Amino acid sequence: MSDKLIIFDTTLRDGEQSPGASMNKDEKLRIARQLERLKVDVIEAGFAASSNGDFEAVQLIANAIKDSTICSLSRANDRDISRAAEALKGAANARIHTFIATSALHMEKKLRMTPDQVFEQAKQAVRFARNLVGDVEFSPEDGYRSDVDFLCRVLESVIDEGATTINVPDTVGYAIPELYGNFIKTLRERIPNSDKAIWSVHCHNDLGMAVANSLAGVKIGGARQVECTINGLGERAGNCSLEEIVMAVKTRRDYFDLDLGIDTKHILAASRMVSQTTGFVVQPNKAVVGANAFAHASGIHQDGVLKARDTYEIMRAEDVGWSANKIVLGKLSGRNAFKQRLLELGVQMESEAEINAAFAKFKELADRKSEIFDEDILALVSEESVSNEKDQFGFVSLSQHSETGERPHASIVFTFGGKEVKGSSDGNGPVDASLKAIEAHVKSGAEMVLYSVNAISGSTESQGEVTVRLQNSGRVVNGVGSDPDIVVASAKAYLSALNKLHSKADRVAAQG
Ligand code: KIV
Ligand code: ZN
């Protein structure tokens, strides 16, 4: 009988630590629901003690998700652990994931603690957590760069205290597959009680080897849990990517001989949802979920695929959620067809009122655009989920004029605290003029650190999806807006980012 490989998704915790990827709690819940649909085994929903916003997000997800285990990160101290346990109270299956750094460098320079103090604190934290929940994961942060003798001592003692999962992070993405695999193997062989815990890998992608390292940890080291994120989202170069690890293990079952609980046909919807929510665009040649992942451009390949699919395809596009028929709905499509398509795309709306609002937007879009693609629907519902009546700012209308040789000018009407206001400005281009017209009223003082436009379905007839990243007083937020008119999409994205800046969400870095 094959072993099961546990998929632990940390998009909402480690992924969110990526600068600019912060999400509000409704966005997190929406992604958590998609992860549940994917049948992810464990969802790390956040770091409850880091802020009230994170606490509420973990709590919301713990109360709503029933099929996946919900986990909160916590530093190795009683306050963090109690906060995590409190946020997880409503979970059907709860896990506390506690961590402390064990490398000489981190202990000395960051924690300013001696190895003996770290040893005691790790033990004490796991003991405390085990009194609150039955499922406790322990991570020695920067584990891969830690002294192996010290690590064995710490891990043996936390297993004795009842840690059920031992995760070995390559926090800075320094590992090499064979070395990392052997490192896990050595730990498991040397620690006398290692069979009492499930071993887990957690790899960062600084050298582009997070997936390879994780697979080596599984194959050579015998790990049976992989920590990963959708689209490989995460700090710096990101984390191990869920879609790549899952499809590698599934496609090469002959080699790994492991079972997975994942329902892979929801992978693409999850990837798009995370990309649209965070504004982190998926590169076209990204494995599994990139726009070109299953596109055959060269004549030889096309010919081969038409004659026998497996000449050039090792996976089936539909197995990860790509549909052959991309034009899905049009102007005459009714509410039921729209609702059905949402379900097929894995989008679950909370209430009939939400569906009605999204359907009204769909009709509006279908009046202006003859063919509506899956990407349009996903953009529309993600916009729906980021805008609501409680918002401080909302888009109403815009007109702009640009002509060769003249300075562009824009006038915009938007809501500001429930009232309609009108602003106008000139600018270097129509987008610049429109955003300046908004800023002239709002005076947020925020600095724009990213502006990007993406044609949602590839042609000039498609909607433009704009991402605006603003930074103010140390906070970085993303706003996303879509519209067939990219100037309007830009204004919507800017207002959406202002709404996020306006909502009070103080976060502290997890590894601070
Ligand atoms: O990369 C890391 O070390 C982490 C730990 C907190 C598990 O994310
Ligand atoms: Zn990490």
Coordinates of C-alpha atoms and ligand atoms in Angstrom, one line a residue:
M1 CA 0.0 0.0 0.0
S2 CA 1.3 3.5 -0.9
D3 CA 1.8 6.2 1.7
K4 CA -0.1 9.4 1.5
L5 CA 1.6 12.7 0.9
I6 CA 0.1 15.4 3.0
I7 CA -0.3 18.8 1.2
F8 CA 0.0 21.7 3.6
D9 CA -0.8 25.0 1.9
T10 CA 0.7 28.2 3.4
T11 CA -0.5 30.7 0.7
L12 CA -2.4 32.6 3.4
R13 CA 0.6 32.7 5.8
D14 CA 4.0 32.4 4.2
G15 CA 2.6 33.4 0.8
E16 CA 1.0 36.5 2.2
Q17 CA 4.4 37.5 3.8
S18 CA 5.5 38.5 0.3
P19 CA 5.6 42.3 0.2
G20 CA 2.5 43.6 -1.5
A21 CA 0.6 40.3 -1.3
S22 CA -1.4 41.1 1.9
M23 CA -5.0 40.1 1.7
N24 CA -8.0 41.1 3.7
K25 CA -10.0 38.5 5.6
D26 CA -12.8 38.1 3.0
E27 CA -10.2 37.5 0.3
K28 CA -8.5 35.0 2.5
L29 CA -11.8 33.2 3.2
R30 CA -12.5 33.0 -0.5
I31 CA -9.0 31.5 -1.2
A32 CA -9.5 29.1 1.8
R33 CA -12.7 27.8 0.3
Q34 CA -10.9 27.2 -3.0
L35 CA -8.2 25.3 -1.1
E36 CA -10.9 23.2 0.6
R37 CA -12.3 22.5 -2.9
L38 CA -8.8 21.4 -4.0
K39 CA -8.9 19.1 -1.0
V40 CA -5.7 20.5 0.5
D41 CA -5.0 18.5 3.7
V42 CA -3.9 21.4 5.9
I43 CA -4.5 25.1 5.4
E44 CA -2.2 27.5 7.3
A45 CA -4.6 30.3 7.6
G46 CA -2.3 32.9 9.1
F47 CA -0.4 33.9 12.2
A48 CA -3.1 34.7 14.7
A49 CA -0.9 36.6 17.2
S50 CA 0.6 38.9 14.6
S51 CA -2.3 41.3 14.4
N52 CA -6.0 41.5 15.0
G53 CA -6.6 41.2 11.3
D54 CA -4.7 37.9 11.1
F55 CA -6.5 36.6 14.3
E56 CA -9.9 37.4 12.7
A57 CA -8.9 35.8 9.4
V58 CA -7.8 32.6 11.1
Q59 CA -11.0 32.5 13.2
L60 CA -13.2 33.1 10.2
I61 CA -11.5 30.4 8.2
A62 CA -11.5 28.0 11.2
N63 CA -15.3 28.5 11.6
A64 CA -16.1 28.1 7.9
I65 CA -13.8 25.3 6.6
K66 CA -14.7 21.8 7.6
D67 CA -12.8 19.4 5.3
S68 CA -9.2 20.6 5.7
T69 CA -7.3 21.0 9.0
I70 CA -6.8 24.7 9.8
C71 CA -3.5 25.7 11.2
S72 CA -2.1 28.9 12.8
L73 CA 1.5 29.8 13.0
S74 CA 2.8 31.0 16.4
R75 CA 6.2 31.9 17.8
A76 CA 7.4 29.6 20.6
N77 CA 5.8 31.5 23.5
D78 CA 2.7 31.0 25.6
R79 CA 1.0 34.2 24.4
D80 CA 1.3 33.4 20.7
I81 CA 0.2 29.9 21.2
S82 CA -2.8 30.8 23.3
R83 CA -3.8 33.3 20.7
A84 CA -3.5 30.7 18.0
A85 CA -5.6 28.2 20.0
E86 CA -8.3 30.8 20.6
A87 CA -8.5 31.7 16.9
L88 CA -8.8 28.0 16.1
K89 CA -11.5 27.2 18.6
G90 CA -14.2 26.7 15.9
A91 CA -12.2 24.5 13.7
A92 CA -13.3 20.9 13.0
N93 CA -9.6 20.0 12.9
A94 CA -7.1 22.4 14.4
R95 CA -3.3 22.5 14.3
I96 CA -0.8 24.8 16.0
H97 CA 2.4 25.3 14.2
T98 CA 5.1 26.7 16.5
F99 CA 8.6 27.7 15.5
I100 CA 11.9 29.0 16.8
A101 CA 15.2 29.5 15.0
T102 CA 17.9 26.9 15.6
S103 CA 20.8 27.9 13.4
A104 CA 23.8 29.5 15.2
L105 CA 23.4 32.6 13.0
H106 CA 19.7 33.2 13.9
M107 CA 20.1 32.2 17.6
E108 CA 23.0 34.6 18.1
K109 CA 22.2 37.5 15.8
K110 CA 18.4 37.5 15.7
L111 CA 17.1 35.9 18.9
R112 CA 20.2 36.7 21.0
M113 CA 19.7 33.5 22.8
T114 CA 22.0 30.6 23.7
P115 CA 21.4 27.2 22.2
D116 CA 20.3 25.9 25.7
Q117 CA 17.7 28.7 26.0
V118 CA 16.3 27.8 22.5
F119 CA 16.2 24.2 23.4
E120 CA 14.2 24.9 26.6
Q121 CA 11.9 27.3 24.8
A122 CA 11.1 24.9 22.0
K123 CA 10.3 22.1 24.5
Q124 CA 8.2 24.3 26.7
A125 CA 6.3 25.7 23.6
V126 CA 5.4 22.3 22.3
R127 CA 4.3 21.1 25.8
F128 CA 2.1 24.2 26.2
A129 CA 0.6 23.8 22.7
R130 CA -0.1 20.1 23.2
N131 CA -2.2 20.9 26.3
L132 CA -4.4 23.1 24.0
V133 CA -4.7 21.0 20.8
G134 CA -3.9 17.4 19.8
D135 CA -2.2 18.3 16.5
V136 CA 1.1 20.3 17.0
E137 CA 3.7 21.0 14.4
F138 CA 7.2 22.2 15.3
S139 CA 9.6 24.0 12.9
P140 CA 13.2 24.8 13.7
E141 CA 13.5 28.0 11.6
D142 CA 16.6 28.0 9.4
G143 CA 16.7 24.3 10.2
Y144 CA 18.7 23.4 7.1
R145 CA 21.6 25.7 8.2
S146 CA 21.5 24.4 11.8
D147 CA 24.1 22.3 13.4
V148 CA 22.9 18.7 13.0
D149 CA 23.8 17.5 16.5
F150 CA 21.9 20.4 18.1
L151 CA 18.9 19.9 15.7
C152 CA 18.7 16.3 16.6
R153 CA 18.7 17.2 20.3
V154 CA 15.9 19.8 19.9
L155 CA 13.8 17.6 17.6
E156 CA 14.0 14.5 19.8
S157 CA 12.8 16.5 22.8
V158 CA 9.9 18.2 21.0
I159 CA 8.7 14.8 19.7
D160 CA 8.9 13.6 23.4
E161 CA 6.7 16.6 24.3
G162 CA 4.1 15.5 21.8
A163 CA 4.9 17.3 18.5
T164 CA 3.0 15.3 15.8
T165 CA 4.7 16.9 12.8
I166 CA 8.3 17.9 12.4
N167 CA 8.9 20.4 9.6
V168 CA 12.4 21.1 8.4
P169 CA 12.5 24.6 6.8
D170 CA 15.1 25.7 4.3
T171 CA 14.2 29.2 5.3
V172 CA 16.6 31.0 3.0
G173 CA 16.5 28.7 0.0
Y174 CA 20.1 27.5 0.4
A175 CA 19.6 23.8 -0.1
I176 CA 20.6 21.5 -3.0
P177 CA 18.2 18.6 -3.7
E178 CA 20.5 15.7 -2.9
L179 CA 21.9 17.4 0.2
Y180 CA 18.5 18.4 1.5
G181 CA 17.1 14.9 1.0
N182 CA 20.0 13.4 2.8
F183 CA 19.7 15.9 5.6
I184 CA 16.1 14.8 6.3
K185 CA 17.2 11.2 6.1
T186 CA 20.0 11.7 8.6
L187 CA 17.7 13.4 11.0
R188 CA 15.1 10.6 10.8
E189 CA 17.8 8.0 11.2
R190 CA 19.6 9.6 14.1
I191 CA 16.6 10.7 16.2
P192 CA 15.5 7.7 18.2
N193 CA 11.8 8.7 18.4
S194 CA 11.6 10.0 14.8
D195 CA 8.9 7.5 13.9
K196 CA 6.5 9.1 16.3
A197 CA 6.1 12.2 14.1
I198 CA 5.3 12.9 10.4
W199 CA 8.2 14.6 8.7
S200 CA 7.6 17.7 6.6
V201 CA 9.6 19.8 4.1
H202 CA 9.3 23.6 3.7
C203 CA 11.6 25.0 1.0
H204 CA 12.1 28.5 -0.3
N205 CA 13.0 29.2 -3.9
D206 CA 15.9 31.6 -3.7
L207 CA 18.0 29.4 -6.0
G208 CA 15.0 28.1 -8.0
M209 CA 15.1 24.7 -6.4
A210 CA 12.2 24.8 -3.9
V211 CA 10.2 22.1 -5.7
A212 CA 13.3 20.0 -6.5
N213 CA 14.4 20.2 -2.9
S214 CA 11.0 19.3 -1.5
L215 CA 10.8 16.3 -3.9
A216 CA 14.2 15.1 -2.7
G217 CA 13.0 15.6 0.9
V218 CA 10.2 13.2 0.1
K219 CA 12.0 10.7 -2.0
I220 CA 15.4 10.5 -0.2
G221 CA 14.4 11.8 3.2
G222 CA 11.1 10.1 3.6
A223 CA 9.1 13.2 4.4
R224 CA 5.3 12.7 4.1
Q225 CA 4.2 16.4 4.2
V226 CA 5.1 19.1 1.8
E227 CA 4.5 22.8 2.6
C228 CA 3.8 24.9 -0.4
T229 CA 1.9 27.8 -1.8
I230 CA -0.3 28.5 -4.9
N231 CA 1.8 29.9 -7.7
G232 CA 4.8 29.5 -5.4
L233 CA 3.8 32.8 -3.8
G234 CA 6.1 33.9 -0.9
E235 CA 8.8 36.1 0.3
R236 CA 11.7 36.9 -2.0
A237 CA 11.7 34.2 -4.8
G238 CA 8.7 32.5 -3.1
N239 CA 7.9 29.0 -1.7
C240 CA 7.6 25.6 -3.2
S241 CA 4.7 25.8 -5.7
L242 CA 1.7 23.6 -4.9
E243 CA 0.7 23.0 -8.5
E244 CA 4.2 21.8 -9.4
I245 CA 4.7 19.5 -6.5
V246 CA 1.3 18.0 -6.8
M247 CA 1.5 17.4 -10.6
A248 CA 5.1 16.0 -10.3
V249 CA 4.0 13.5 -7.7
K250 CA 0.8 12.6 -9.6
T251 CA 2.5 12.5 -13.1
R252 CA 5.5 10.5 -11.8
R253 CA 3.5 8.2 -9.6
D254 CA 5.6 5.4 -11.1
Y255 CA 8.6 6.9 -9.3
F256 CA 7.2 8.5 -6.1
D257 CA 4.5 5.8 -5.4
L258 CA 2.5 8.2 -3.2
D259 CA -1.2 8.9 -2.8
L260 CA -2.5 12.5 -2.9
G261 CA -5.9 13.7 -1.7
I262 CA -5.8 16.7 -4.1
D263 CA -8.6 17.3 -6.6
T264 CA -6.3 18.6 -9.4
K265 CA -9.0 20.0 -11.6
H266 CA -9.4 23.0 -9.2
I267 CA -5.7 23.9 -9.5
L268 CA -6.1 26.5 -12.3
A269 CA -9.0 28.3 -10.6
A270 CA -6.9 28.5 -7.4
S271 CA -4.0 29.9 -9.3
R272 CA -6.1 32.6 -11.0
M273 CA -7.8 33.5 -7.8
V274 CA -4.5 34.0 -6.0
S275 CA -3.0 35.9 -8.9
Q276 CA -6.0 38.2 -9.2
T277 CA -6.3 38.8 -5.5
T278 CA -2.7 39.6 -4.9
G279 CA -1.8 41.2 -8.3
F280 CA 1.1 38.8 -8.7
V281 CA 0.9 37.9 -12.3
V282 CA 1.7 34.2 -13.4
Q283 CA 4.4 34.1 -16.0
P284 CA 3.2 32.6 -19.3
N285 CA 5.8 29.8 -19.2
K286 CA 5.1 28.8 -15.6
A287 CA 4.7 25.0 -15.3
V288 CA 1.1 23.7 -15.0
V289 CA -0.7 27.1 -14.7
G290 CA 1.1 29.5 -17.1
A291 CA -0.9 30.5 -20.2
N292 CA 1.6 28.6 -22.4
A293 CA 1.9 25.5 -20.2
F294 CA -0.2 23.4 -22.6
A295 CA 0.2 25.6 -25.8
H296 CA 2.0 24.0 -28.7
A297 CA 3.2 26.6 -31.1
S298 CA 5.7 24.8 -33.2
G299 CA 4.4 22.9 -36.3
I300 CA 6.2 19.7 -35.4
H301 CA 4.7 19.6 -31.9
Q302 CA 1.2 20.5 -33.1
D303 CA 1.3 17.8 -35.7
G304 CA 2.5 15.3 -33.1
V305 CA -0.2 16.2 -30.5
L306 CA -2.9 15.9 -33.2
K307 CA -1.7 12.5 -34.1
A308 CA -1.2 11.2 -30.6
R309 CA -1.5 13.5 -27.6
D310 CA 1.2 11.9 -25.5
T311 CA 3.9 12.6 -28.1
Y312 CA 4.4 16.0 -26.4
E313 CA 2.0 16.1 -23.5
I314 CA 2.8 14.4 -20.2
M315 CA -0.3 15.8 -18.4
R316 CA -3.8 16.5 -19.6
A317 CA -4.7 20.2 -19.5
E318 CA -8.2 19.4 -18.3
D319 CA -6.8 17.5 -15.3
V320 CA -5.6 20.8 -13.8
G321 CA -8.7 22.8 -14.9
W322 CA -8.0 24.1 -18.4
S323 CA -11.1 23.9 -20.4
A324 CA -11.0 23.3 -24.2
N325 CA -14.0 25.6 -24.9
K326 CA -12.8 29.0 -23.7
I327 CA -15.7 31.1 -24.9
V328 CA -18.2 30.5 -22.2
L329 CA -21.0 33.0 -22.0
G330 CA -22.5 35.9 -23.9
K331 CA -25.1 38.6 -23.7
L332 CA -28.0 36.2 -23.9
S333 CA -26.8 33.9 -21.1
G334 CA -29.1 33.8 -18.1
R335 CA -28.5 33.9 -14.4
N336 CA -28.6 30.1 -14.1
A337 CA -25.9 29.6 -16.8
F338 CA -23.8 32.3 -15.1
K339 CA -24.3 30.6 -11.7
Q340 CA -23.4 27.2 -13.2
R341 CA -20.2 28.6 -14.7
L342 CA -19.2 30.1 -11.4
L343 CA -19.6 26.6 -9.8
E344 CA -17.5 25.0 -12.6
L345 CA -14.8 27.6 -12.0
G346 CA -14.9 26.8 -8.4
V347 CA -16.2 30.1 -7.3
Q348 CA -18.6 29.9 -4.4
M349 CA -20.6 33.0 -3.5
E350 CA -21.8 33.5 0.0
S351 CA -25.4 34.8 -0.8
E352 CA -28.0 35.2 -3.5
A353 CA -27.5 39.0 -3.2
E354 CA -23.8 38.5 -4.1
I355 CA -24.7 36.4 -7.1
N356 CA -27.2 39.0 -8.2
A357 CA -24.6 41.8 -7.9
A358 CA -22.0 39.8 -9.9
F359 CA -24.7 38.8 -12.5
A360 CA -25.6 42.5 -13.0
K361 CA -21.9 43.3 -13.6
F362 CA -21.7 40.4 -16.0
K363 CA -24.7 41.7 -18.0
E364 CA -23.1 45.1 -18.1
L365 CA -19.9 43.6 -19.4
A366 CA -21.7 41.4 -21.9
D367 CA -23.3 44.5 -23.4
R368 CA -19.9 46.0 -24.1
K369 CA -18.0 42.8 -25.0
S370 CA -19.3 40.1 -27.3
E371 CA -17.4 37.1 -25.9
I372 CA -17.0 36.5 -22.3
F373 CA -14.2 34.2 -21.2
D374 CA -13.5 32.3 -18.0
E375 CA -10.9 34.9 -17.2
D376 CA -13.5 37.7 -17.5
I377 CA -15.8 36.0 -15.1
L378 CA -13.0 35.4 -12.6
A379 CA -11.9 39.0 -12.9
L380 CA -15.4 40.2 -12.4
V381 CA -16.1 38.1 -9.3
S382 CA -12.7 39.0 -7.8
E383 CA -13.6 42.7 -8.2
E384 CA -17.0 41.9 -6.7
S385 CA -15.3 40.4 -3.7
V386 CA -13.0 43.3 -3.1
S387 CA -15.6 46.0 -3.4
N388 CA -18.6 46.3 -1.1
E389 CA -20.9 48.9 0.3
K390 CA -18.7 49.4 3.3
D391 CA -15.9 50.7 1.1
Q392 CA -14.7 54.2 1.5
F393 CA -14.1 54.7 -2.2
G394 CA -16.1 53.5 -5.2
F395 CA -15.9 54.1 -9.0
V396 CA -18.8 55.9 -10.7
S397 CA -17.7 57.3 -14.1
L398 CA -14.8 58.7 -16.0
S399 CA -14.1 60.8 -19.1
Q400 CA -10.8 61.6 -20.5
H401 CA -9.3 63.3 -23.5
S402 CA -5.9 62.7 -25.2
E403 CA -4.7 63.9 -28.5
T404 CA -1.3 63.9 -30.1
G405 CA 0.6 67.0 -29.1
E406 CA -1.8 67.9 -26.2
R407 CA -1.5 67.2 -22.6
P408 CA -4.1 64.5 -21.6
H409 CA -6.9 65.5 -19.3
A410 CA -9.4 63.4 -17.2
S411 CA -12.5 64.0 -15.1
I412 CA -13.7 61.4 -12.7
V413 CA -16.7 60.9 -10.5
F414 CA -16.2 58.5 -7.5
T415 CA -17.7 58.0 -4.1
F416 CA -15.7 59.1 -1.1
G417 CA -17.2 58.2 2.3
G418 CA -20.7 57.7 0.8
K419 CA -20.8 61.0 -1.2
E420 CA -20.1 61.5 -4.9
V421 CA -17.2 63.7 -5.7
K422 CA -15.8 64.9 -8.9
G423 CA -12.2 65.5 -9.7
S424 CA -10.2 66.5 -12.7
S425 CA -6.6 66.8 -13.6
D426 CA -4.1 66.7 -16.5
G427 CA -1.3 64.2 -16.6
N428 CA 1.5 62.6 -18.7
G429 CA -1.1 60.2 -20.1
P430 CA -4.8 59.5 -19.5
V431 CA -4.1 57.0 -16.8
D432 CA -1.8 59.4 -15.0
A433 CA -4.4 62.2 -15.3
S434 CA -7.2 60.0 -13.9
L435 CA -5.2 58.8 -10.9
K436 CA -4.1 62.4 -10.2
A437 CA -7.7 63.5 -10.3
I438 CA -8.5 61.0 -7.6
E439 CA -5.4 61.8 -5.5
A440 CA -6.1 65.5 -5.7
H441 CA -9.3 64.9 -3.6
V442 CA -8.1 62.0 -1.4
K443 CA -4.6 63.2 -0.6
S444 CA -3.5 59.8 0.6
G445 CA 0.1 60.6 0.1
A446 CA 0.7 57.0 -0.9
E447 CA 3.6 56.1 -3.1
M448 CA 2.9 53.9 -6.1
V449 CA 5.4 51.1 -6.2
L450 CA 3.8 49.1 -9.0
Y451 CA 1.5 49.6 -11.9
S452 CA 0.8 46.8 -14.4
V453 CA -1.7 46.1 -17.1
N454 CA -2.5 42.7 -18.4
A455 CA -4.9 41.8 -21.2
I456 CA -7.1 39.2 -19.5
S457 CA -7.8 37.0 -22.5
G458 CA -5.0 38.0 -24.8
S459 CA -6.4 40.3 -27.5
T460 CA -7.2 44.0 -27.8
E461 CA -10.9 43.1 -27.4
S462 CA -10.2 41.7 -24.0
Q463 CA -10.6 43.4 -20.7
G464 CA -7.5 45.1 -19.2
E465 CA -6.7 44.0 -15.7
V466 CA -4.7 46.6 -13.8
T467 CA -2.8 46.1 -10.6
V468 CA -1.8 49.1 -8.6
R469 CA 0.5 48.6 -5.5
L470 CA 0.6 51.5 -3.0
Q471 CA 2.9 52.0 -0.1
N472 CA 2.1 54.3 2.8
S473 CA 3.7 54.4 6.3
G474 CA 5.2 51.0 5.9
R475 CA 2.1 49.3 4.6
V476 CA 2.0 47.9 1.1
V477 CA -1.4 47.1 -0.5
N478 CA -2.5 45.9 -4.0
G479 CA -5.6 47.1 -5.8
V480 CA -6.9 45.2 -8.8
G481 CA -9.4 46.6 -11.3
S482 CA -10.7 45.3 -14.7
D483 CA -12.6 46.9 -17.5
P484 CA -12.5 46.8 -21.4
D485 CA -11.3 50.4 -21.0
I486 CA -7.8 50.3 -19.3
V487 CA -8.1 53.9 -18.0
V488 CA -11.3 52.9 -16.2
A489 CA -9.6 49.7 -15.0
S490 CA -6.7 51.8 -13.7
A491 CA -9.0 54.1 -11.8
K492 CA -10.9 51.1 -10.3
A493 CA -7.6 49.5 -9.3
Y494 CA -6.4 52.7 -7.6
L495 CA -9.7 53.1 -5.7
S496 CA -9.5 49.5 -4.6
A497 CA -5.9 50.0 -3.3
L498 CA -7.1 53.1 -1.4
N499 CA -9.9 51.1 0.2
K500 CA -7.3 48.6 1.4
L501 CA -5.0 51.3 2.8
H502 CA -8.0 52.8 4.5
S503 CA -9.0 49.5 6.3
K504 CA -7.0 49.2 9.5
A505 CA -4.9 46.1 9.2
D506 CA -1.7 46.3 11.2
R507 CA 0.6 43.3 10.5
V508 CA 3.9 42.4 11.9
A509 CA 6.4 40.2 10.1
A510 CA 6.2 36.5 11.1
Q511 CA 9.9 36.1 11.5
G512 CA 10.5 39.4 13.3
Ligands
KIV1 O1 10.6 29.6 6.2 C1 10.5 29.4 7.4 O2 11.4 29.1 8.1 C2 9.1 29.5 7.9 C3 8.9 28.9 9.2 C4 8.1 29.9 10.1 C5 8.2 27.6 9.1 O3 8.2 29.9 7.2
ZN2 ZN 8.8 29.9 5.0

